[in-house]
Short mmCIF file of C-alpha atoms in Angstrom, two decimals:
data_model
loop_
_atom_site.label_atom_id
_atom_site.label_comp_id
_atom_site.label_asym_id
_atom_site.label_seq_id
_atom_site.Cartn_x
_atom_site.Cartn_y
_atom_site.Cartn_z
CA MET A 1 0.00 0.00 0.00
CA SER A 2 2.83 2.36 0.62
CA THR A 3 3.82 2.13 -3.05
CA SER A 4 0.38 3.22 -4.23
CA LYS A 5 0.43 6.05 -1.70
CA ASN A 6 3.79 7.14 -3.07
CA TRP A 7 2.43 7.07 -6.62
CA ALA A 8 -0.64 9.01 -5.60
CA THR A 9 1.49 11.58 -3.81
CA ALA A 10 3.81 11.89 -6.80
CA ALA A 11 0.83 12.34 -9.14
CA LEU A 12 -0.68 14.97 -6.84
CA VAL A 13 2.59 16.89 -6.64
CA SER A 14 3.04 16.67 -10.42
CA CYS A 15 -0.44 18.05 -11.02
CA ALA A 16 0.13 20.87 -8.56
CA LEU A 17 3.40 21.82 -10.25
CA LEU A 18 1.79 21.67 -13.67
CA LEU A 19 -1.09 23.91 -12.58
CA SER A 20 1.24 26.42 -10.95
CA GLY A 21 3.33 26.50 -14.14
CA CYS A 22 0.21 27.20 -16.19
CA ALA A 23 -0.78 29.98 -13.83
CA ALA A 24 2.67 31.52 -14.15
CA LEU A 25 2.44 31.42 -17.94
CA GLU A 26 -0.98 33.03 -17.79
CA SER A 27 0.30 35.90 -15.68
CA MET A 28 3.29 36.37 -18.00
CA ALA A 29 0.95 36.48 -20.99
CA SER A 30 -1.01 39.30 -19.40
CA ASP A 31 2.19 41.35 -19.41
CA PHE A 32 2.09 41.26 -23.20
CA ALA A 33 -1.61 41.91 -23.65
CA PRO A 34 -2.68 45.21 -25.25
CA SER A 35 -3.32 47.94 -22.71
CA GLY A 36 -6.59 49.15 -24.20
CA GLU A 37 -4.81 51.11 -26.88
CA GLU A 38 -5.53 50.12 -30.43
CA VAL A 39 -2.73 48.02 -31.79
CA THR A 40 -1.95 48.45 -35.45
CA PRO A 41 -1.03 45.13 -37.03
CA VAL A 42 2.26 45.04 -38.82
CA VAL A 43 1.73 44.37 -42.49
CA PRO A 44 4.61 42.47 -44.04
CA SER A 45 6.23 44.11 -46.99
CA PRO A 46 5.57 42.41 -50.31
CA VAL A 47 8.18 39.87 -51.22
CA ALA A 48 9.75 40.41 -54.58
CA LYS A 49 9.40 37.28 -56.65
CA ALA A 50 12.07 36.24 -59.04
CA PRO A 51 10.95 36.54 -62.63
CA ILE A 52 9.61 33.31 -64.08
CA SER A 53 11.18 34.02 -67.44
CA THR A 54 13.64 36.36 -68.99
CA GLY A 55 11.16 36.89 -71.80
CA GLU A 56 14.05 36.53 -74.21
CA TYR A 57 11.79 34.70 -76.68
CA ASP A 58 8.53 36.03 -78.07
CA LEU A 59 5.65 33.65 -78.76
CA VAL A 60 6.85 32.61 -82.21
CA GLU A 61 10.41 32.01 -81.00
CA SER A 62 9.13 29.96 -78.07
CA CYS A 63 6.96 27.92 -80.42
CA ASN A 64 9.93 27.35 -82.72
CA ALA A 65 12.04 26.21 -79.77
CA PHE A 66 9.41 23.63 -78.87
CA PHE A 67 7.89 22.47 -82.16
CA LYS A 68 10.91 22.71 -84.48
CA THR A 69 13.34 20.84 -82.26
CA ARG A 70 13.68 17.33 -80.96
CA LEU A 71 11.87 18.36 -77.77
CA VAL A 72 8.36 17.89 -79.18
CA THR A 73 9.40 14.50 -80.57
CA ASP A 74 10.78 13.38 -77.21
CA VAL A 75 7.69 14.63 -75.35
CA THR A 76 5.31 12.93 -77.79
CA ALA A 77 7.25 9.66 -77.70
CA ALA A 78 7.40 9.62 -73.90
CA ALA A 79 3.78 10.66 -73.29
CA PRO A 80 2.30 7.11 -73.25
CA ALA A 81 4.73 6.12 -70.50
CA VAL A 82 3.63 8.75 -67.97
CA GLN A 83 1.03 6.32 -66.65
CA ALA A 84 3.49 3.44 -66.26
CA PRO A 85 5.51 2.74 -63.12
CA LEU A 86 8.86 4.43 -63.44
CA ASN A 87 12.03 2.49 -63.95
CA GLU A 88 15.54 3.92 -64.20
CA GLU A 89 15.26 4.61 -67.93
CA LEU A 90 11.90 6.40 -67.68
CA THR A 91 13.05 8.39 -64.68
CA GLY A 92 16.04 9.64 -66.65
CA ALA A 93 13.98 10.45 -69.74
CA PHE A 94 11.27 12.25 -67.75
CA SER A 95 13.85 14.23 -65.80
CA THR A 96 15.52 15.31 -69.03
CA ILE A 97 12.18 16.34 -70.56
CA SER A 98 11.20 18.29 -67.44
CA LYS A 99 14.57 20.07 -67.26
CA THR A 100 14.57 20.89 -70.98
CA ILE A 101 11.06 22.33 -70.83
CA GLY A 102 12.13 24.25 -67.71
CA LEU A 103 15.04 25.77 -69.61
CA LEU A 104 12.67 26.81 -72.38
CA ILE A 105 10.28 28.29 -69.82
CA GLY A 106 13.20 30.35 -68.55
CA LYS A 107 13.35 32.15 -71.89
CA ALA A 108 9.72 31.94 -73.01
CA ASP A 109 7.01 34.54 -73.30
CA ALA A 110 4.08 34.59 -70.85
CA VAL A 111 1.64 32.75 -73.14
CA SER A 112 4.10 29.95 -73.80
CA ILE A 113 4.94 29.54 -70.13
CA GLU A 114 1.38 28.54 -69.31
CA HIS A 115 1.26 25.99 -72.11
CA LEU A 116 4.74 24.62 -71.47
CA GLU A 117 3.92 24.11 -67.80
CA ALA A 118 0.85 22.10 -68.87
CA VAL A 119 3.05 19.95 -71.13
CA ARG A 120 5.61 19.42 -68.38
CA ALA A 121 3.13 18.74 -65.56
CA PRO A 122 2.34 15.07 -66.35
CA PHE A 123 6.06 14.25 -66.49
CA ASP A 124 6.64 15.95 -63.14
CA GLN A 125 3.62 14.12 -61.70
CA ALA A 126 5.01 10.79 -62.86
CA LEU A 127 8.39 11.67 -61.32
CA ASP A 128 6.64 12.48 -58.04
CA GLY A 129 4.83 9.14 -58.13
CA SER A 130 1.43 10.73 -58.78
CA ILE A 131 -1.08 9.62 -61.35
CA ALA A 132 -0.37 11.12 -64.76
CA ARG A 133 -2.34 10.78 -67.97
CA PRO A 134 -0.91 10.55 -71.50
CA LYS A 135 -3.99 12.40 -72.82
CA ALA A 136 -3.01 15.38 -70.66
CA VAL A 137 0.28 15.62 -72.55
CA GLU A 138 -1.47 15.28 -75.92
CA ALA A 139 -4.07 17.91 -75.04
CA ALA A 140 -1.42 20.32 -73.74
CA ILE A 141 0.59 19.99 -76.96
CA LYS A 142 -2.51 20.59 -79.12
CA ASN A 143 -3.53 23.61 -77.04
CA TYR A 144 -0.04 25.06 -77.28
CA GLU A 145 0.07 24.47 -81.02
CA THR A 146 -3.26 26.27 -81.42
CA ALA A 147 -2.02 29.24 -79.37
CA CYS A 148 1.18 29.31 -81.42
CA LYS A 149 -0.68 29.35 -84.74
CA GLU A 150 -2.98 32.11 -83.47
CA GLY A 151 0.12 34.07 -82.50
CA GLY A 152 1.69 33.86 -85.97
CA PHE A 153 3.69 30.62 -85.76
CA LYS A 154 3.76 28.97 -89.20
CA GLY A 155 4.54 25.48 -87.88
#
């Protein structure tokens, strides 16, 4: 019985210490409470974002860099595999495609950036282990091609 009394005493002392600690924290918090004066919240200054692109290419140049190079061929050839489990070869190919599109995005115009991100997204999803659809790649390429032709790209 003396052991259970010791445990009970220890539990009682622990609770008392815990409650007194909470009370101390509460009194310290009141030291930092507003004193009835209106407190103006501090608004953080806007963070300058790094530019997404240098804008070095206009729409037609961006379209040329995608459609008149091997990039569109690689993307189209790899599209059916975005739904497959990745192996070492696919991982390397998808990484290369994603990086190459990223480099193009770094020079592309604003319209192209949106379309190129849509083309790249399924490859990045597959690399992340998420579900990706080959039709998403196909649709993104068609949408980009349409935007390019509307912007003066002769294809």
